XYZ file of C-alpha atoms in Angstrom:
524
model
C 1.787 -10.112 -10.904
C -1.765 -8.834 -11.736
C -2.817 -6.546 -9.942
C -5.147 -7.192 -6.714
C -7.702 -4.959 -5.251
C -9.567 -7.266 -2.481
C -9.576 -6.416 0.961
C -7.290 -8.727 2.728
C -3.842 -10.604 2.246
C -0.961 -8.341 2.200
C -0.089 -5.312 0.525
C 2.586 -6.105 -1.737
C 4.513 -2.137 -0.693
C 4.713 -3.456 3.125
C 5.966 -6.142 1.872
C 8.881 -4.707 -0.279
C 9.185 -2.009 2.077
C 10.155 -4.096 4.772
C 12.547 -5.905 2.830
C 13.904 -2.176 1.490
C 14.323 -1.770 5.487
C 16.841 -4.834 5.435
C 18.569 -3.651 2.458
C 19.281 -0.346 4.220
C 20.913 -1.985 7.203
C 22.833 -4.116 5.542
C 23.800 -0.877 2.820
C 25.162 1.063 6.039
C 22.752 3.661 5.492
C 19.687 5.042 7.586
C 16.598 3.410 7.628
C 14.622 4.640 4.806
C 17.169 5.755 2.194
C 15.665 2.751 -0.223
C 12.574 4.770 0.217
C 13.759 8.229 -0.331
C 15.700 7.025 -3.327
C 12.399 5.429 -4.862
C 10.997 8.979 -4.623
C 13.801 10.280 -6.099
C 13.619 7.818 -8.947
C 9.693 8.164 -9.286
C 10.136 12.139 -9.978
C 12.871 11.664 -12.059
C 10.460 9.212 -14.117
C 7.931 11.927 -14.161
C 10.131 14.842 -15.398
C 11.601 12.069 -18.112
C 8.398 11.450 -19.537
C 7.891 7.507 -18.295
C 4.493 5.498 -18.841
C 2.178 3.987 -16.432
C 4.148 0.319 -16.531
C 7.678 1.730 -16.451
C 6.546 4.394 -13.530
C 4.950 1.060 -11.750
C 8.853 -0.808 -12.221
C 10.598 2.426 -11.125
C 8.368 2.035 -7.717
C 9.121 -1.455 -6.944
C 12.552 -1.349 -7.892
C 13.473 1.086 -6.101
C 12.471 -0.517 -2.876
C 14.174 -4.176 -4.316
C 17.509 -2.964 -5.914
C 19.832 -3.718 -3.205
C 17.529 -6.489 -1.861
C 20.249 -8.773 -2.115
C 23.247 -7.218 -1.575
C 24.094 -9.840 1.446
C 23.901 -12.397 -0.678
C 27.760 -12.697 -0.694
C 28.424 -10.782 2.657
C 30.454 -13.748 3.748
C 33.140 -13.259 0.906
C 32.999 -9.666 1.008
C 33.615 -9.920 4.759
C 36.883 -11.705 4.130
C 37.850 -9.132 1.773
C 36.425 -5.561 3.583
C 35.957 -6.767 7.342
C 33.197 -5.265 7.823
C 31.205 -5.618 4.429
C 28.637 -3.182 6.155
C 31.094 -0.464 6.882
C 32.314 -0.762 3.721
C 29.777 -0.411 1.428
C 28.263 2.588 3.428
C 31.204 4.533 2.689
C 31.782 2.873 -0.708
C 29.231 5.259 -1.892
C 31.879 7.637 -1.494
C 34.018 6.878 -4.438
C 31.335 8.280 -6.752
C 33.023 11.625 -4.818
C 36.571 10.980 -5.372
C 39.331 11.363 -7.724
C 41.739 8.196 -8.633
C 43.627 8.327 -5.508
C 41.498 9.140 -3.185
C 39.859 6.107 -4.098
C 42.991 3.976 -4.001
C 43.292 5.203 -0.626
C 39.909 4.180 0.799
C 40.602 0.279 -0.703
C 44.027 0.168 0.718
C 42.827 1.181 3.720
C 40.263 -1.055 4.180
C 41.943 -4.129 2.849
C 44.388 -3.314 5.489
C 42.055 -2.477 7.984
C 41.370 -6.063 10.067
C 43.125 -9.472 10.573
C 46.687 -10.274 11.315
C 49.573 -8.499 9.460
C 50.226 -11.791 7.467
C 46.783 -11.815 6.585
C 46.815 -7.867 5.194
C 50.005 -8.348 3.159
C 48.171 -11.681 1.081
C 44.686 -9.169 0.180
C 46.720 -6.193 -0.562
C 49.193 -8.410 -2.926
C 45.591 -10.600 -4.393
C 43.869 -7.698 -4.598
C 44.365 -6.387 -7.517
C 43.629 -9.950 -9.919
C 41.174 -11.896 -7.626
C 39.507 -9.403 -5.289
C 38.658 -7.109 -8.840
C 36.955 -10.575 -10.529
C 35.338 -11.292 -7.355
C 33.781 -7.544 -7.159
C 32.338 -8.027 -10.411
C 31.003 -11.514 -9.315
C 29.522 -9.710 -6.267
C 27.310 -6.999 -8.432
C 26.345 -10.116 -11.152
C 25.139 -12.510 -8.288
C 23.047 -9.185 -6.637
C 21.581 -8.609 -9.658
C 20.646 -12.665 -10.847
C 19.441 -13.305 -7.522
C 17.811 -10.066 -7.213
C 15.930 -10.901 -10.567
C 15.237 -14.214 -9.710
C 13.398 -13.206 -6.591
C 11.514 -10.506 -8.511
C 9.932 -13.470 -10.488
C 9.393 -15.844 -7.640
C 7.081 -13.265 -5.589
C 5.428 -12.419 -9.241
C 6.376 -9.028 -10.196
C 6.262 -8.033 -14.158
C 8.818 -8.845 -16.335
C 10.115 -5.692 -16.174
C 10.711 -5.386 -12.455
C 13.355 -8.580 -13.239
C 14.558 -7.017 -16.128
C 15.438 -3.953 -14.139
C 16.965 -5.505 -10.892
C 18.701 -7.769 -13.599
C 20.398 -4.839 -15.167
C 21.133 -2.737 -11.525
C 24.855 -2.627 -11.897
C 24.829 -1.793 -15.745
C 26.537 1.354 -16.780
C 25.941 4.122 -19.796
C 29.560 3.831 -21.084
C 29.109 -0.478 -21.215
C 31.552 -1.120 -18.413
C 29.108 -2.224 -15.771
C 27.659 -5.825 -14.978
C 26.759 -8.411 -15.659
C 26.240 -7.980 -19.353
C 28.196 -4.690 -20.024
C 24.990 -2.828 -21.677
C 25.929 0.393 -22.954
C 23.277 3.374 -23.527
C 19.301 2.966 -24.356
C 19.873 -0.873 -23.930
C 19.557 -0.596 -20.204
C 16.093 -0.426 -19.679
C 14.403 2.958 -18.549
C 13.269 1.837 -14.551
C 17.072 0.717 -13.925
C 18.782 4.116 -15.402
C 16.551 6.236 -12.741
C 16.819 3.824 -9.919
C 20.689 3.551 -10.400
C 21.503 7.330 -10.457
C 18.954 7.687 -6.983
C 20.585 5.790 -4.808
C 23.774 7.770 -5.065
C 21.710 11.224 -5.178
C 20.243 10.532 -2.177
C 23.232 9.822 -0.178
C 25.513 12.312 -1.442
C 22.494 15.164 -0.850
C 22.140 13.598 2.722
C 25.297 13.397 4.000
C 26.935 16.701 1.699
C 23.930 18.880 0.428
C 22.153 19.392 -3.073
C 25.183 20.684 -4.648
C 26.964 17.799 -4.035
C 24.575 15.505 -5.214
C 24.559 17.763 -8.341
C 28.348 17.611 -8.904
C 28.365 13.242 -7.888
C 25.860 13.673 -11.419
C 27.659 15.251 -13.527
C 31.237 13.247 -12.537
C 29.030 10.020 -13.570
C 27.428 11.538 -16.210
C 27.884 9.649 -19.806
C 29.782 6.596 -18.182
C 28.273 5.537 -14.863
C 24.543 7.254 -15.439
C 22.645 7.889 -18.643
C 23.341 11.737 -19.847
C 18.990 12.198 -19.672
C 18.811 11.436 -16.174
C 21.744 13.813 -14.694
C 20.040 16.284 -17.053
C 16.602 16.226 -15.841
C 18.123 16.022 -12.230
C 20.899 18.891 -12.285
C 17.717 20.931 -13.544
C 15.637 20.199 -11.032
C 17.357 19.301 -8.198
C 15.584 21.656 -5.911
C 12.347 20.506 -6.584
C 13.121 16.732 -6.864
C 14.915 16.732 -3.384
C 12.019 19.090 -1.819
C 10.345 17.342 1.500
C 12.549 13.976 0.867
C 12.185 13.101 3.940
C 8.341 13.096 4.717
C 7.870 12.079 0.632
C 10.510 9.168 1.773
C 8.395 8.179 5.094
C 6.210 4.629 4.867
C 2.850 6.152 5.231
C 3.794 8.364 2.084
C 5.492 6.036 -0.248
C 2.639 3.248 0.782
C 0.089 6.030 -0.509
C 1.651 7.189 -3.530
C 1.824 3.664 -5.058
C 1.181 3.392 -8.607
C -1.726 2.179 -10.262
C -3.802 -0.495 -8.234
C -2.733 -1.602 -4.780
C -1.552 -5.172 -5.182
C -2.303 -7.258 -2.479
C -0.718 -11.004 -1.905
C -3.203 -12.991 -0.993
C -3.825 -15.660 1.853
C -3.642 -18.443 -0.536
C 0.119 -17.143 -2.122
C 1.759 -15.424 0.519
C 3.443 -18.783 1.894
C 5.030 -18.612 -1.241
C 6.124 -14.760 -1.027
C 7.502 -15.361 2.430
C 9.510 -18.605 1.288
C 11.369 -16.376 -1.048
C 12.201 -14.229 1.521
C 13.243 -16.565 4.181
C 15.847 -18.102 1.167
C 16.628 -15.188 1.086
C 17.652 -13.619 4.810
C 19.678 -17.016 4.608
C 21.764 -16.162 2.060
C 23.606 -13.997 4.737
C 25.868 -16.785 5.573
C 26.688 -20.530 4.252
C 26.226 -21.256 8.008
C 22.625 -20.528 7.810
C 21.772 -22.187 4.314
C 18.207 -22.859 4.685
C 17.739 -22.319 8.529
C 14.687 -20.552 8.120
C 12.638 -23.033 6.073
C 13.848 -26.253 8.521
C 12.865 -23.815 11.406
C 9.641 -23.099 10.073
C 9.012 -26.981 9.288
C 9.995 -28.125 12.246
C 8.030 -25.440 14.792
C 5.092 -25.996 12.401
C 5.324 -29.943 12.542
C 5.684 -29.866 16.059
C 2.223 -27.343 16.598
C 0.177 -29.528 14.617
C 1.599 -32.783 16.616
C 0.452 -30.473 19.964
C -3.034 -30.332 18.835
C -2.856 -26.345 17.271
C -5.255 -25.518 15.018
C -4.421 -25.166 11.216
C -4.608 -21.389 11.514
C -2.135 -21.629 14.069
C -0.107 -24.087 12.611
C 0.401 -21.856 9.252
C 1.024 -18.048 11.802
C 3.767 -20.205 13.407
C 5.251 -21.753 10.115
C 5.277 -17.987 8.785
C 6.641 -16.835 11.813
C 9.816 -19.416 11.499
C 10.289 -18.017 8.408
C 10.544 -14.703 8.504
C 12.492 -14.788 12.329
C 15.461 -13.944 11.300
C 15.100 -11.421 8.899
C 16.926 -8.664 11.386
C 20.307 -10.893 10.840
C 20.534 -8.892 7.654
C 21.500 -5.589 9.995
C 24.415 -7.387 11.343
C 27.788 -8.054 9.811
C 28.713 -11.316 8.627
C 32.068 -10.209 10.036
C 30.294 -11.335 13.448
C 28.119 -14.427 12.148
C 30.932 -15.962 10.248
C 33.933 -15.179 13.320
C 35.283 -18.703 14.293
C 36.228 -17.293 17.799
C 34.348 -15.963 20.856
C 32.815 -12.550 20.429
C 33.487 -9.684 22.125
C 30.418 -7.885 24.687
C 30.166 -5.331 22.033
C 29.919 -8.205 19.078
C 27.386 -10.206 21.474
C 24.952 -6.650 22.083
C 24.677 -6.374 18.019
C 23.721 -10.455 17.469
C 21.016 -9.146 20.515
C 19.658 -6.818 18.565
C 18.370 -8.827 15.474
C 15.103 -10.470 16.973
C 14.189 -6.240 17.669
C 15.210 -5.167 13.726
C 13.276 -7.794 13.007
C 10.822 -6.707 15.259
C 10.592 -3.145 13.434
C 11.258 -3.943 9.928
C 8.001 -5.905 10.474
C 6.087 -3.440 12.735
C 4.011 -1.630 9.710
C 2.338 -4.398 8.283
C -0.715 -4.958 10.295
C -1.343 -8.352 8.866
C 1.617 -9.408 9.931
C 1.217 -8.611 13.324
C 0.721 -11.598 15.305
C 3.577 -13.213 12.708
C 6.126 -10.628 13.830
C 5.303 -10.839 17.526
C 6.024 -14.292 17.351
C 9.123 -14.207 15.192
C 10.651 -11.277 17.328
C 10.568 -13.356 20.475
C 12.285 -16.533 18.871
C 15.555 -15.725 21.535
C 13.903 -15.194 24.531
C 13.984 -17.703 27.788
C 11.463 -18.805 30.513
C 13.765 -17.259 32.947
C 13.962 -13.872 31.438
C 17.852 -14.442 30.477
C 16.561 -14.184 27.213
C 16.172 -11.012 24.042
C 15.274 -9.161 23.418
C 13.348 -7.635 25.483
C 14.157 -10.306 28.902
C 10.562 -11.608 28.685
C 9.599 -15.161 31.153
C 7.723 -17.762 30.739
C 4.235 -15.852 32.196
C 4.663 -13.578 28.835
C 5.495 -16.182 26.583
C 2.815 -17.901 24.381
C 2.730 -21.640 22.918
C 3.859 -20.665 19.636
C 6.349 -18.592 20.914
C 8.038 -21.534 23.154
C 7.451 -23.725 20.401
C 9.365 -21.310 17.873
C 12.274 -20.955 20.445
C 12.719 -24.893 20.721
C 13.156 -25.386 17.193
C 15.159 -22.876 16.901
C 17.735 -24.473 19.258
C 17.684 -27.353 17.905
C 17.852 -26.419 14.365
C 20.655 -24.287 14.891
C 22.467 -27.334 17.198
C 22.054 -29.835 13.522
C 24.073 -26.928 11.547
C 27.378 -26.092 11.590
C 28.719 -22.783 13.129
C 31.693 -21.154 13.047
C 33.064 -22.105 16.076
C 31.698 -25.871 16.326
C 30.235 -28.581 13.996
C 27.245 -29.319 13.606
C 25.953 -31.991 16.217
C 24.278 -35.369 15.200
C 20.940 -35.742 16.346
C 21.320 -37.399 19.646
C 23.682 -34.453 20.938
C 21.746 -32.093 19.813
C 18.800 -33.636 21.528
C 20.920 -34.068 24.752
C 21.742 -30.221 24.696
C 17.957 -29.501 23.986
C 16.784 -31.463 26.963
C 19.908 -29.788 29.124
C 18.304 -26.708 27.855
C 14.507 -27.580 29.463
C 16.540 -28.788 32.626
C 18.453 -25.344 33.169
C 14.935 -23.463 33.133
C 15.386 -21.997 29.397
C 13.359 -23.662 27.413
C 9.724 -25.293 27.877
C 9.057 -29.079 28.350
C 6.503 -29.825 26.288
C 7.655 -27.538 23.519
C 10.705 -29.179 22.869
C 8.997 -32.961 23.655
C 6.948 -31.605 20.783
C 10.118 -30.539 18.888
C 12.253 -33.909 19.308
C 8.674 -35.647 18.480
C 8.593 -33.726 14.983
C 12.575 -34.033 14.554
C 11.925 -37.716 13.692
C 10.243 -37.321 10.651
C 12.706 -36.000 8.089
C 12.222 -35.954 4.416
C 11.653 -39.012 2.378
C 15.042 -40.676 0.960
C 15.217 -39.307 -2.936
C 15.221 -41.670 -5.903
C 17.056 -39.456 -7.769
C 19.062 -35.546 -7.550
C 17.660 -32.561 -8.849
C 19.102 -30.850 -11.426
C 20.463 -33.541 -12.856
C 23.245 -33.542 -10.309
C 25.064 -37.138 -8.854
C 25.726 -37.670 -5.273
C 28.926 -36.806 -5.263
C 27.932 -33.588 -6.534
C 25.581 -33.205 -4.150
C 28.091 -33.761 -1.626
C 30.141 -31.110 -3.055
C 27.071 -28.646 -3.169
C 26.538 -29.055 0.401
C 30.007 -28.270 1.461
C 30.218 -25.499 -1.241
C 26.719 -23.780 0.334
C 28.735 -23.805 3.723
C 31.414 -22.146 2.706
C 34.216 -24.022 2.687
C 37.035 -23.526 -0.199
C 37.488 -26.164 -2.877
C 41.010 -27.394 -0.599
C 38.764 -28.244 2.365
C 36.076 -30.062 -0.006
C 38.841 -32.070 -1.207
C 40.109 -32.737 2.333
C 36.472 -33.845 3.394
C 36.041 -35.989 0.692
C 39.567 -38.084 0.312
C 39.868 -36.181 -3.202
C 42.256 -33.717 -5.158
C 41.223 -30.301 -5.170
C 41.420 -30.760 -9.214
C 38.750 -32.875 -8.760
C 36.671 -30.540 -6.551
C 37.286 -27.976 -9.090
C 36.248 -29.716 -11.752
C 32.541 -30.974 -9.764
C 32.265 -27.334 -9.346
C 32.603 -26.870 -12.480
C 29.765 -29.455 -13.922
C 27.517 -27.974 -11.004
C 27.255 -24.760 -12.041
C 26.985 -25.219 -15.686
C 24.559 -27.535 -14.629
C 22.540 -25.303 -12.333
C 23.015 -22.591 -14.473
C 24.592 -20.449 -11.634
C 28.255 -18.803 -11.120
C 28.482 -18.195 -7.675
C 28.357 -19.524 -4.400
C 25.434 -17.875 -3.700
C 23.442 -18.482 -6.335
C 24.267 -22.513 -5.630
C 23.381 -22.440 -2.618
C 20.463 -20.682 -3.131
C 19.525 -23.558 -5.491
C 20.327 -26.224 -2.677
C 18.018 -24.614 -0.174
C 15.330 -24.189 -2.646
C 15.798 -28.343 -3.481
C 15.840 -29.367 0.376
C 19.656 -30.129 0.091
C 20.526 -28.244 3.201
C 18.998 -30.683 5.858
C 15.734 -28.715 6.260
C 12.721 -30.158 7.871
C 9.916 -30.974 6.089
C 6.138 -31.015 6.472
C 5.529 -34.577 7.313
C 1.330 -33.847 7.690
């Protein structure tokens, strides 16, 4: 991305560092540890001798590493419970000796579903849960890449998310690089994250110690060098050197700005991203922001209103990524505790968004998406003499959006149900009249029937995609389609070497991107 100095747009920091936010959350760690590890990194860069472009990469990396670790929360959930939880204290193991790392997986394999259930992940464990891990840290790192290019970032920003999961001694992923092949902005950012952590939660000396266990096989020798010899100095005011107004101001080099005319782009990389959280919500936030969009310019907004609302619908659910997919993904009915933390993701997304004062209409609007005319709503309880057009508009495609997808507890209804249970909506004094008239009005004009698949992919692989994206094993594909689950396997198969992918995510990912999800689009 060349660099951009004009006043206006975005800054490209507020940005990242609002996506950092998200990766903290759904880490288990404070807000702002992807911060303080970036300073971490960026010193480390300094006392290791690193030029103006790889300084630049160490900065933006930092904040993007674990952009994507959600990306296969779903799967991890199955494994972990809650992935959250779990990679929080995963951190640990950097800590621990052989057993005391058994202990924590055992323990946590065991730690949620029925006893039946327990006994078949501790006895897969050790052959498919191992070769699913390293699937995990591969499809963090592609996608994490990937996304790097699609908002425009130099090569080596890609390179380095790309290589995140590396290790010195060759035994990390995806590519098992060993030594000076991992590229310089990845080796600092790699060792930070762990330095911070262990010198939050047990002091410099055990950040010191974490070093020098990893040092030669998880972390390059140079870095746990320059670190164990300055330690002092490198962790010195972390946490104000870690705060936004700080790491916003020691960017390097020009401030890059994302202008007007590219940051619909920007923000469509993001929303495919949030919805990566779970197959349930494979491209929810582009149909959202379609739909509420088509439906403000068929109410007479004006264009400038049209696009706030349109961003709006795609960054609303962006707080999702601080709650487990443990709780999306559970089949049954949620517990009051389970119901307060789904509550609470309009507000993260409220304050992930709440330092970038361009965004600030965007966010208001995108943080009220669950709240009702008759206050029942949050969250926050606002009614209807609070609420703005855009705002009921937002809320009304929202609901009926999420009523054409499938959820964990229900399928997903055809359009004249979910129509029926919008209207019921208006009649119960939740939603607004005209804003979902506008909705239903807008809900008629779908995409254009295709001539022909992307990728290169037939209809019955499309088919298979579809179900894939959502979630469902290759048994239930087969039972949905009349087939043998040979013959799902084998589709599989041709669609990822076709795609070019090797995960679930990373199809589905693709199938979002191509409209294969049932998004909305523009019809205007």
């Amino acid at each position: 991305m060349e660099a951009r100095t004009e006043v206006g747009g975005v800054r490209l920091a507020e940005l990242m560092g609002a996506l950092s936010y998200a990766a903290d959350l759904g880490l288990g760690q404070p807000i702002e540890h992807c911060m303080r590890q970036t300073v971490i990194a960026l010193r480390l860069a300094d006392r290791l001798g690193a030029d103006a472009g790889e300084r630049e990469a160490t900065y933006y990396v930092g904040m993007l590493m674990n952009a994507h670790c959600h990306a296969d929360a779903t799967e991890q959930a199955r494994w972990f419970g809650d992935a959250i939880a779990f990679k929080g204290d995963g951190v640990e193991v950097l800590g621990m000796n052989t057993a005391q790392t058994i202990g924590l997986l055992l323990r946590t394999l065991a730690s949620h579903g029925t006893a039946v259930d327990r006994a078949k992940r501790l006895a897969s464990f050790p052959g498919a849960g191992f070769k699913q891990m390293e699937t995990f840290l591969t499809t963090h790192s592609t996608l994490g890449a990937q996304f790097a290019e699609r908002v425009g970032f130099d090569a080596l920003v890609s390179l380095a998310i790309g290589q995140a999961y590396e290790q010195w001694d060759g035994k990390g992923q995806p590519l098992h690089l060993r030594g000076d092949q991992i590229c310089f902005p990845a080796r600092v950012v790699q060792f930070a994250g762990p330095a911070e952590t262990f010198h939050r939660r047990h002091g410099l000396h055990a950040a010191v110690a974490m070093g020098h266990r990893g040092r030669g096989r998880r972390f390059a020798p140079e870095v746990v060098d320059a670190f164990g010899a300055h330690a002092a100095e490198i962790l010195d005011d972390i946490d104000e050197a870690g705060s936004w107004a700080a790491l916003l101001a020691a960017e390097p080099g020009l401030v890059r700005r994302v202008p007007a005319t590219e940051l619909d782009a920007v923000l469509v990389a993001i929303a495919d991203m949030i919805d990566l959280k779970s197959p349930y919500l494979a491209g929810h936030s582009r149909g959202v922001a379609n739909l509420a969009a088509e439906a403000a310019r068929d109410s007479g907004f004006a264009d400038e209103e049209v696009s706030t609302l349109r961003r709006a619908g795609l960054l609303h659910d962006l707080g999702r990524l601080g709650v487990s997919s443990g709780i999306w993904d559970k089949p049954g009915p949620l517990t009051e505790t389970e119901f307060e933390r789904v509550r609470l993701h309009p507000y993260l997304t409220d304050r992930m968004l709440a330092r970038i004062p361009a965004l600030s209409r965007i966010r208001e609007i995108a943080a009220r998406h669950h709240e009702r005319l008759d206050g029942s709503g949050y969250p926050r309880g606002l009614t209807a003499a609070l609420l703005t057009p855009p705002d009921l508009l937002l809320a009304a495609a929202d609901v009926y959006h999420a009523l054409s997808e499938p959820r964990p507890h229900r399928p997903p209804l055809d359009a004249g149900h979910a129509a029926d249970e919008l209207r019921d909506q208006v009649r119960r004094g939740l939603l607004d009249r005209e804003a979902a008239n506008a909705v239903l009005r807008a809900a008629g004009h779908r995409a254009p029937a295709r001539q022909g698949w992307p990728g290169g992919l037939t209809g019955r692989e499309v088919e298979v995609l579809r179900l894939l994206a959502r979630g469902h094993p290759n048994k239930q594909i087969a039972q949905r389609l009349a087939v043998s689950p040979k013959t799902v396997s084998n589709h599989v198969e041709h669609i990822y070497a076709k795609l070019h992918v090797s995960s679930r995510a990373a199809a589905t990912l693709f199938a979002t991107q191509h409209g294969l999800m049932g998004t909305y689009e523009s019809g205007g």
